[in-house]
Amino acid sequence: MPDRDHDVTSTETPNDNARPPVDTTKPSISRVYDVMLGGKDNFAVDRQVAEMALRIAPDAPAAARANRDFLKRVVRHLAQDVDVRQFLDIGSGLPTQGNVHEIAQEFAPDAHTVYVDIDPIVLAHGRAILAKDGRTTVIEADIRDPESILGHPEVTRLIDFTKPVGLLLFAILHHLNDDEDPEGTAGRYRDALSSGSYLAVSHFHNPGDKHPEVSAQATSAERLFNENLGTGRWRTHDEIVAYFGDFELLDPGLVPLAEWRPEPDDIPEQGITYHTFVGGVARKA
């Protein structure tokens, strides 16, 4: 999607009268992430949470950028190297440069993309920007209700689940609490995919005894997120791998984001968040 054409921070109220009501007193996951990426579609309460997070992990913006870069490499691989032509991006977040449909259509102009997010601001921006793109759309829905997404008319209009799909779950499963069954939720989406489909996941990670200082930071960040956002889990390697089920993990497996098939000139920033944000891609046989 192109650069944003709205700056909601200037008045702390939405500019578009058609937007759904937005509670500016509560922080939003997608808007806190937008702060980390240097965006403008956020409110004071979102910036406050971001500032608290930065006290624990000053390199958090680098982690947000690493996640975007990981997404770009994954989509490019799927569209260019394995001919995936359908993408379902759940928890897509606010529009920025280098989005899924832009990357995919660079290599496959006929690629279809559906963005899904629970934040009404995402819906408002997406619909305005994508109004003239019949191959791409955005819907407002909750990842915890797979049937409402998989059966949504806009999803079924653009996604043919009898053909390979690139399912993208970037920075979303760690916002499902343990009692919300994130592993089972991921499984319901995997079951809907046909052979030859791919699942890509990025997730907050607690490395445990391998990196004790980083593990302590992850524990502090988890406490901060839950106190302010009511969500956020830094899970273990095995817990995250379980989201892929019996899909075959592509090389190099589940790794820090910067280590997933980097470009030759990529120089990752190895701050304290380096080992607390990991990702992987797997294929359904």
Coordinates of C-alpha atoms in Angstrom, one line a residue:
M1 CA 0.0 0.0 0.0
P2 CA 1.2 3.6 -0.6
D3 CA 2.3 6.0 2.1
R4 CA -0.6 6.9 4.5
D5 CA -2.6 10.0 3.6
H6 CA -4.1 10.5 7.1
D7 CA -2.3 11.6 10.3
V8 CA -4.5 10.7 13.2
T9 CA -2.0 11.9 15.7
S10 CA -2.5 15.6 14.9
T11 CA -6.0 15.8 16.4
E12 CA -6.3 12.5 18.3
T13 CA -9.6 11.9 16.4
P14 CA -10.2 10.1 13.1
N15 CA -10.4 12.3 10.0
D16 CA -12.7 10.1 8.0
N17 CA -16.3 10.4 9.0
A18 CA -17.0 6.9 7.6
R19 CA -14.6 5.2 10.0
P20 CA -16.0 3.0 12.8
P21 CA -15.6 4.6 16.3
V22 CA -12.1 4.3 17.7
D23 CA -11.5 4.2 21.4
T24 CA -8.5 6.6 21.8
T25 CA -8.2 5.8 25.5
K26 CA -7.0 2.2 25.0
P27 CA -3.8 1.2 23.2
S28 CA -4.0 -0.9 20.1
I29 CA -1.5 -3.6 19.1
S30 CA -1.3 -2.5 15.5
R31 CA -0.9 1.2 16.5
V32 CA 1.9 0.5 19.0
Y33 CA 3.6 -1.4 16.2
D34 CA 3.0 1.6 13.9
V35 CA 4.9 3.8 16.5
M36 CA 7.8 1.4 16.4
L37 CA 7.9 1.7 12.6
G38 CA 7.9 5.5 12.8
G39 CA 4.3 5.8 11.5
K40 CA 1.7 8.4 12.2
D41 CA -1.4 6.4 12.6
N42 CA -1.4 6.2 16.4
F43 CA -2.7 8.0 19.5
A44 CA -1.0 9.3 22.6
V45 CA -1.9 6.1 24.6
D46 CA -0.2 4.0 21.9
R47 CA 2.9 6.1 22.1
Q48 CA 3.0 5.8 25.9
V49 CA 3.0 2.0 25.7
A50 CA 5.7 2.2 23.0
E51 CA 7.8 4.5 25.2
M52 CA 7.6 2.0 28.1
A53 CA 8.6 -0.8 25.8
L54 CA 11.6 1.1 24.7
R55 CA 12.8 1.5 28.2
I56 CA 13.0 -2.3 28.4
A57 CA 14.2 -2.9 24.8
P58 CA 15.7 0.3 23.2
D59 CA 16.2 -1.6 20.0
A60 CA 12.5 -2.5 19.6
P61 CA 12.1 -0.4 16.4
A62 CA 14.9 -2.6 14.9
A63 CA 12.8 -5.7 15.8
A64 CA 9.8 -4.2 14.1
R65 CA 11.8 -3.4 11.0
A66 CA 13.3 -6.9 11.0
N67 CA 9.7 -8.3 11.0
R68 CA 8.8 -6.2 8.0
D69 CA 12.0 -7.3 6.2
F70 CA 11.3 -10.9 7.0
L71 CA 7.8 -10.6 5.6
K72 CA 9.2 -9.1 2.3
R73 CA 11.7 -12.0 1.9
V74 CA 9.0 -14.6 2.6
V75 CA 6.5 -13.1 0.2
R76 CA 9.1 -12.7 -2.5
H77 CA 10.2 -16.3 -2.1
L78 CA 6.6 -17.6 -2.3
A79 CA 5.6 -15.4 -5.3
Q80 CA 8.8 -15.7 -7.2
D81 CA 10.3 -19.1 -6.4
V82 CA 7.3 -21.4 -5.7
D83 CA 4.6 -19.7 -7.7
V84 CA 2.1 -18.9 -4.9
R85 CA -0.6 -16.6 -6.2
Q86 CA -2.9 -16.3 -3.2
F87 CA -2.0 -14.7 0.1
L88 CA -4.1 -14.5 3.3
D89 CA -2.4 -12.0 5.8
I90 CA -4.1 -12.3 9.2
G91 CA -3.1 -9.6 11.7
S92 CA -1.8 -7.4 8.8
G93 CA -1.5 -4.2 10.8
L94 CA -1.6 -0.7 9.4
P95 CA -0.6 0.1 5.8
T96 CA 3.1 0.9 5.2
Q97 CA 5.4 0.6 2.2
G98 CA 6.3 -2.8 0.9
N99 CA 3.0 -4.6 1.7
V100 CA 2.2 -8.2 0.7
H101 CA 0.2 -7.4 -2.4
E102 CA 2.8 -4.9 -3.7
I103 CA 5.6 -7.5 -3.3
A104 CA 3.6 -10.4 -4.7
Q105 CA 2.3 -8.4 -7.7
E106 CA 5.8 -7.3 -8.6
F107 CA 6.5 -11.0 -9.5
A108 CA 3.0 -12.1 -10.2
P109 CA 0.6 -9.3 -11.3
D110 CA -2.3 -11.6 -11.0
A111 CA -1.7 -12.4 -7.3
H112 CA -4.6 -12.1 -4.9
T113 CA -4.2 -10.8 -1.4
V114 CA -6.6 -10.6 1.6
Y115 CA -5.6 -8.6 4.6
V116 CA -7.3 -9.3 7.9
D117 CA -7.1 -7.2 11.1
I118 CA -9.3 -6.5 14.1
D119 CA -8.4 -2.7 14.3
P120 CA -11.1 -0.6 12.6
I121 CA -8.4 2.0 11.6
V122 CA -6.7 -0.7 9.5
L123 CA -10.0 -1.4 7.8
A124 CA -10.6 2.3 7.0
H125 CA -7.1 2.9 5.6
G126 CA -7.1 -0.4 3.6
R127 CA -10.4 0.2 2.0
A128 CA -9.5 3.7 0.9
I129 CA -6.2 2.7 -0.5
L130 CA -7.3 -0.6 -2.2
A131 CA -10.6 0.8 -3.7
K132 CA -9.4 0.4 -7.2
D133 CA -7.5 -2.9 -6.8
G134 CA -9.9 -5.8 -7.5
R135 CA -7.3 -8.4 -6.6
T136 CA -6.7 -7.1 -3.1
T137 CA -9.0 -6.4 -0.2
V138 CA -9.1 -6.0 3.6
I139 CA -11.6 -7.3 6.1
E140 CA -12.1 -6.6 9.8
A141 CA -12.2 -10.0 11.7
D142 CA -10.7 -11.8 14.7
I143 CA -8.1 -14.5 14.2
R144 CA -9.7 -16.4 17.1
D145 CA -12.8 -17.0 14.9
P146 CA -11.3 -18.9 11.9
E147 CA -14.7 -19.8 10.4
S148 CA -15.6 -16.1 10.2
I149 CA -12.5 -15.5 8.2
L150 CA -12.3 -18.6 6.1
G151 CA -16.0 -18.3 5.1
H152 CA -16.0 -14.5 4.7
P153 CA -17.4 -13.5 1.3
E154 CA -14.4 -11.3 0.4
V155 CA -12.0 -14.1 1.4
T156 CA -13.9 -16.7 -0.7
R157 CA -14.1 -14.2 -3.6
L158 CA -10.3 -13.9 -3.8
I159 CA -8.9 -17.1 -2.2
D160 CA -9.5 -20.5 -3.7
F161 CA -8.6 -22.9 -0.9
T162 CA -8.3 -25.9 -3.4
K163 CA -5.1 -24.2 -4.7
P164 CA -1.9 -23.3 -2.8
V165 CA -2.2 -20.4 -0.4
G166 CA 0.4 -18.4 1.4
L167 CA -1.0 -18.0 5.0
L168 CA 0.9 -15.2 6.8
L169 CA 0.6 -15.1 10.6
F170 CA 3.1 -12.3 11.4
A171 CA 3.3 -11.0 15.0
I172 CA -0.2 -12.2 15.8
L173 CA -0.1 -15.6 17.5
H174 CA 1.9 -14.2 20.4
H175 CA -1.2 -12.0 21.1
L176 CA -3.3 -15.0 21.8
N177 CA -3.2 -16.0 25.4
D178 CA -2.6 -19.6 26.4
D179 CA -6.2 -20.1 27.4
E180 CA -7.2 -19.0 23.9
D181 CA -5.6 -22.1 22.4
P182 CA -3.2 -20.5 19.8
E183 CA -1.9 -23.9 18.7
G184 CA -5.5 -25.2 18.0
T185 CA -6.3 -21.9 16.2
A186 CA -3.3 -22.3 14.0
G187 CA -4.3 -25.9 13.3
R188 CA -7.8 -24.8 12.1
Y189 CA -6.2 -22.5 9.5
R190 CA -3.7 -25.2 8.5
D191 CA -6.5 -27.7 7.9
A192 CA -8.2 -25.3 5.5
L193 CA -5.1 -25.2 3.2
S194 CA -4.5 -27.4 0.3
S195 CA -1.4 -29.4 -0.6
G196 CA 1.4 -27.1 -1.7
S197 CA 0.4 -24.2 0.6
Y198 CA 2.7 -22.4 2.9
L199 CA 2.4 -21.1 6.5
A200 CA 4.7 -18.3 7.6
V201 CA 4.9 -17.3 11.3
S202 CA 6.8 -14.6 13.2
H203 CA 6.5 -14.7 17.0
F204 CA 8.0 -13.2 20.2
H205 CA 10.4 -15.7 21.7
N206 CA 11.9 -16.5 25.1
P207 CA 15.3 -18.2 24.6
G208 CA 15.5 -19.5 28.2
D209 CA 18.8 -20.7 29.5
K210 CA 20.5 -20.2 26.1
H211 CA 20.5 -16.5 26.6
P212 CA 19.6 -15.7 30.3
E213 CA 19.9 -11.9 30.0
V214 CA 17.7 -11.9 26.9
S215 CA 15.2 -14.3 28.7
A216 CA 14.9 -11.8 31.6
Q217 CA 14.2 -9.0 29.1
A218 CA 11.6 -11.1 27.4
T219 CA 9.9 -11.8 30.8
S220 CA 9.9 -8.0 31.6
A221 CA 8.5 -7.2 28.2
E222 CA 5.8 -9.8 28.6
R223 CA 4.7 -8.3 31.9
L224 CA 4.6 -4.8 30.4
F225 CA 2.5 -5.9 27.4
N226 CA 0.0 -7.8 29.5
E227 CA -0.4 -4.9 32.0
N228 CA -1.0 -2.4 29.2
L229 CA -2.4 -4.4 26.3
G230 CA -3.8 -7.4 28.1
T231 CA -1.9 -9.6 25.7
G232 CA 1.6 -10.7 24.6
R233 CA 3.4 -14.0 25.1
W234 CA 7.1 -14.7 24.6
R235 CA 7.0 -18.4 23.9
T236 CA 9.7 -21.1 23.7
H237 CA 11.1 -22.6 20.5
D238 CA 9.1 -25.8 20.8
E239 CA 5.9 -23.9 21.5
I240 CA 6.3 -21.9 18.4
V241 CA 7.4 -24.8 16.2
A242 CA 4.1 -26.6 17.2
Y243 CA 2.1 -24.0 15.2
F244 CA 3.5 -25.6 12.0
G245 CA 2.0 -29.0 12.9
D246 CA 3.1 -31.6 10.4
F247 CA 4.1 -29.0 7.7
E248 CA 7.7 -29.3 6.6
L249 CA 9.8 -26.4 7.8
L250 CA 11.9 -24.8 5.1
D251 CA 15.6 -24.2 5.7
P252 CA 16.9 -22.6 7.9
G253 CA 14.0 -23.5 10.2
L254 CA 12.7 -21.3 13.1
V255 CA 15.4 -18.7 13.6
P256 CA 15.9 -15.0 14.5
L257 CA 14.1 -13.0 11.8
A258 CA 17.3 -11.6 10.3
E259 CA 18.6 -15.2 9.8
W260 CA 15.8 -16.4 7.5
R261 CA 17.4 -16.3 4.1
P262 CA 19.0 -12.8 4.3
E263 CA 20.2 -10.9 1.3
P264 CA 24.0 -11.0 0.8
D265 CA 24.4 -7.4 2.0
D266 CA 22.1 -7.6 5.0
I267 CA 23.8 -6.6 8.2
P268 CA 21.5 -7.4 11.1
E269 CA 21.4 -5.3 14.3
Q270 CA 22.1 -7.8 17.1
G271 CA 20.5 -5.9 20.0
I272 CA 18.7 -7.5 23.0
T273 CA 15.6 -8.2 20.9
Y274 CA 17.5 -10.2 18.3
H275 CA 16.8 -13.5 19.9
T276 CA 13.3 -12.6 21.1
F277 CA 11.7 -12.4 17.7
V278 CA 11.8 -15.4 15.5
G279 CA 10.2 -16.7 12.3
G280 CA 9.9 -19.6 10.0
V281 CA 8.1 -20.9 6.9
A282 CA 6.7 -24.4 6.3
R283 CA 5.0 -26.2 3.4
K284 CA 2.0 -28.5 3.5
A285 CA 2.8 -31.8 1.7

